[in-house]
Short mmCIF file of C-alpha atoms in Angstrom, two decimals:
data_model
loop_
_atom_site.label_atom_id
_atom_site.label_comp_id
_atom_site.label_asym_id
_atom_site.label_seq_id
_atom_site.Cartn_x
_atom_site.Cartn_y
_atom_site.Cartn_z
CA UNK G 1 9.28 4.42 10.15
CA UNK G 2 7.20 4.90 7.37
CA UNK G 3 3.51 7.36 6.78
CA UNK G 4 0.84 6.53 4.95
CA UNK G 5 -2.04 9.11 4.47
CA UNK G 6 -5.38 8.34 2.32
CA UNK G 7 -8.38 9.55 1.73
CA UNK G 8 -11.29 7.15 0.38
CA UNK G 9 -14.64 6.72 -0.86
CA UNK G 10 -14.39 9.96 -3.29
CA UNK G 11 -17.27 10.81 -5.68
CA UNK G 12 -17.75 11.56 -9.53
CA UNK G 13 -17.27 15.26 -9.62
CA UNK G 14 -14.70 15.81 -6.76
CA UNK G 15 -11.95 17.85 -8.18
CA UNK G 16 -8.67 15.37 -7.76
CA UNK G 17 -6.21 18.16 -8.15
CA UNK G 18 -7.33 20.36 -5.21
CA UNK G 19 -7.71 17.06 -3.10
CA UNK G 20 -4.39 15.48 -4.28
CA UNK G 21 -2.61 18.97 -3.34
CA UNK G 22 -4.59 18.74 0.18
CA UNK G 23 -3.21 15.13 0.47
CA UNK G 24 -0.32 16.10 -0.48
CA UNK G 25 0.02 18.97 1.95
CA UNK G 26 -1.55 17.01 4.96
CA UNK G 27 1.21 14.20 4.35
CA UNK G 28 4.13 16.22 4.46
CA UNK G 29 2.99 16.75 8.36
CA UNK G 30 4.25 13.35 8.66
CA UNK G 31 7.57 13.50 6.05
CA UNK G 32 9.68 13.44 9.49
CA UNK G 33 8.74 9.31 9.33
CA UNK G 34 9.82 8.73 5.86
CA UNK G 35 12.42 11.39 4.65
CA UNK G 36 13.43 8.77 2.00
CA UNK G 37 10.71 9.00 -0.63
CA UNK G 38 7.32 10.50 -1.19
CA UNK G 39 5.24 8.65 -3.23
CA UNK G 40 1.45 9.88 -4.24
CA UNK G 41 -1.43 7.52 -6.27
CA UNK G 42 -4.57 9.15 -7.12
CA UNK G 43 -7.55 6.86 -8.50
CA UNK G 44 -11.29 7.82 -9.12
CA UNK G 45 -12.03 6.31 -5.93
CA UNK G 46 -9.04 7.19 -3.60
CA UNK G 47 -5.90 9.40 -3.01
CA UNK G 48 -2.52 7.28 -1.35
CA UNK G 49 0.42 8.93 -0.16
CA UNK G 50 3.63 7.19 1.51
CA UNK G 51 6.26 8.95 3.22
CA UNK G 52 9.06 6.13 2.93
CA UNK G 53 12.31 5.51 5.18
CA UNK G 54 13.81 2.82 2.80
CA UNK G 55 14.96 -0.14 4.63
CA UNK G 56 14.11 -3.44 2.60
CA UNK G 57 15.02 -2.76 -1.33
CA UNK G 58 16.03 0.87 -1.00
CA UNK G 59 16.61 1.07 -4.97
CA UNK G 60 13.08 -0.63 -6.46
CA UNK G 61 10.51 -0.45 -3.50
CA UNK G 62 8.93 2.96 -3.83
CA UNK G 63 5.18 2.99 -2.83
CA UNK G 64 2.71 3.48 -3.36
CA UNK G 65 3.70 -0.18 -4.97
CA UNK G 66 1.62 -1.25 -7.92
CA UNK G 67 0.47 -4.67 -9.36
CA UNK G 68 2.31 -4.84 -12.91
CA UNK G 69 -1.21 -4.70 -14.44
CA UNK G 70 -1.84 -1.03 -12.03
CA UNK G 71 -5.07 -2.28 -10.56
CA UNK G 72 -3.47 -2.77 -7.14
CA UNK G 73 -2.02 0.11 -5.10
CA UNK G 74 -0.67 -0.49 -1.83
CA UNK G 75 0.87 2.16 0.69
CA UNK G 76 2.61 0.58 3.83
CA UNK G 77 4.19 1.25 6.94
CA UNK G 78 6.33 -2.15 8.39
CA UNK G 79 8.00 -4.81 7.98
CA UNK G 80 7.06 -8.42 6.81
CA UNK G 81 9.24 -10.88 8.40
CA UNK G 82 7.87 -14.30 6.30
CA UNK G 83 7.85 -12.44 2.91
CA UNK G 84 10.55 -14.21 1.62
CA UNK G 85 8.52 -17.99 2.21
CA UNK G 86 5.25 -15.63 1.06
CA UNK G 87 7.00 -14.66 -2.55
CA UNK G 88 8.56 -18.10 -2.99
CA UNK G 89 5.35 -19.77 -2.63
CA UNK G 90 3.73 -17.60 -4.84
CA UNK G 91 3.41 -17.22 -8.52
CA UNK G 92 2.13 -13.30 -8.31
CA UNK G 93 4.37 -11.25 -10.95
CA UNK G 94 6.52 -9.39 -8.43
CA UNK G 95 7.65 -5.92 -10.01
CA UNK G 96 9.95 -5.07 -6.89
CA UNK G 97 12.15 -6.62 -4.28
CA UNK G 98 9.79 -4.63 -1.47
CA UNK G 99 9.02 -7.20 1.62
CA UNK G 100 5.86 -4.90 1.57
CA UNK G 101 4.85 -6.84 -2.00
CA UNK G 102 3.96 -9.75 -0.75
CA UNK G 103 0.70 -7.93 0.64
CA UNK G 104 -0.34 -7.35 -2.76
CA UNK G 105 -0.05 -11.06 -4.18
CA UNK G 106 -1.91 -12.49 -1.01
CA UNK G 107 -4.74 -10.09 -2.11
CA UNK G 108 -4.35 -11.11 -5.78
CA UNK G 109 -4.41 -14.64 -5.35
CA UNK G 110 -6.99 -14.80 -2.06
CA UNK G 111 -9.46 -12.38 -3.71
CA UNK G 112 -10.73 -9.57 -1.36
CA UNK G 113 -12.90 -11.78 0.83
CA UNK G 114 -10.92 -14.01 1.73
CA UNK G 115 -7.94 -12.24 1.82
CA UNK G 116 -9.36 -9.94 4.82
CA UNK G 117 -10.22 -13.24 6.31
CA UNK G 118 -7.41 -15.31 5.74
CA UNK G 119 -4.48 -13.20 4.07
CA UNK G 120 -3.93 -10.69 6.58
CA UNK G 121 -3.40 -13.40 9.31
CA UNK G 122 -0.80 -15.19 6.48
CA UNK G 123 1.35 -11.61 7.17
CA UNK G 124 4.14 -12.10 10.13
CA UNK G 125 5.42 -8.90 11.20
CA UNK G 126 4.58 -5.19 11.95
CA UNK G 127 2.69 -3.21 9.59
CA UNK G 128 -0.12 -0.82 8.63
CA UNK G 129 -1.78 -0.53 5.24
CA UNK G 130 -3.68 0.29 2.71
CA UNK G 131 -4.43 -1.48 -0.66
CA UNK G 132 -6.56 -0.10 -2.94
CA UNK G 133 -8.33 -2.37 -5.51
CA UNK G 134 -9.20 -0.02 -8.54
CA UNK G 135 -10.84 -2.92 -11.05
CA UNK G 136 -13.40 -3.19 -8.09
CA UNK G 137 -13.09 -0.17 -6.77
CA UNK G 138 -12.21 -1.52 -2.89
CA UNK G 139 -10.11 -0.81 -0.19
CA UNK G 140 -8.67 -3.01 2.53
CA UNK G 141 -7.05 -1.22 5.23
CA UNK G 142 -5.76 -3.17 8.15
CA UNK G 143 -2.48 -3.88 10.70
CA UNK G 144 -0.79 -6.01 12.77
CA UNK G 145 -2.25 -7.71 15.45
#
């Protein structure tokens, strides 16, 4: 099982080193849940980290994933059981083989609206996460049901 850790909302002027090294520090609390990886994205508006156990595309599907274009960071912890019907109906540029991807094309093609209304319910399986949105400077977090 996965950890994700984040911290949002941060200002112009907060010092992104110190608070990436706190991030980085609180997260490795949690490393027992993902001894597999350690991933960290830091953003003007938001630090991600993601302790991975590797399960679905061990090689490619380090996270924090990113949209091709970097606007979209996503940490998760789960599993998506319909991603391969979600990636085949989709025409999102997929960088990875990551189940976990599908989250960010929902959000791409939905918009944010609409994908916390709509998208997230779209999702069958067991997950936690955190997408950041860095051309509009959002963040969706949400889970299962």
């Amino acid at each position: 099982m996965c950890s994700i850790f984040g911290m949002f909302d941060l200002q112009p002027g907060d010092d992104l080193a110190a608070l990436r090294r706190q991030a980085l520090e609180l997260s490795q609390r949690q490393r027992h849940r993902g001894p597999d990886w350690s991933g960290v994205y830091v953003d003007a508006g938001v630090i991600l980290v993601h302790e991975r156990l590797a399960i679905v595309d061990p090689a490619s599907g380090a996270q924090p994933l990113r949209s091709r274009d970097g606007a979209l960071a996503l940490a998760v912890n789960g599993e998506i059981y319909n991603h391969r019907e979600l990636r085949a109906a989709s025409d999102y540029d997929f960088t990875t083989g990551s189940d976990c991807e599908v989250i960010n094309a929902l959000y791409r093609e939905l918009g944010g609206d609409a994908f916390v209304r709509e998208g997230v319910a779209r999702l069958n399986g067991i997950f936690a996460f955190a997408l950041w949105d860095g051309a509009s400077q959002r963040y969706v977090i949400a889970r299962d049901p």
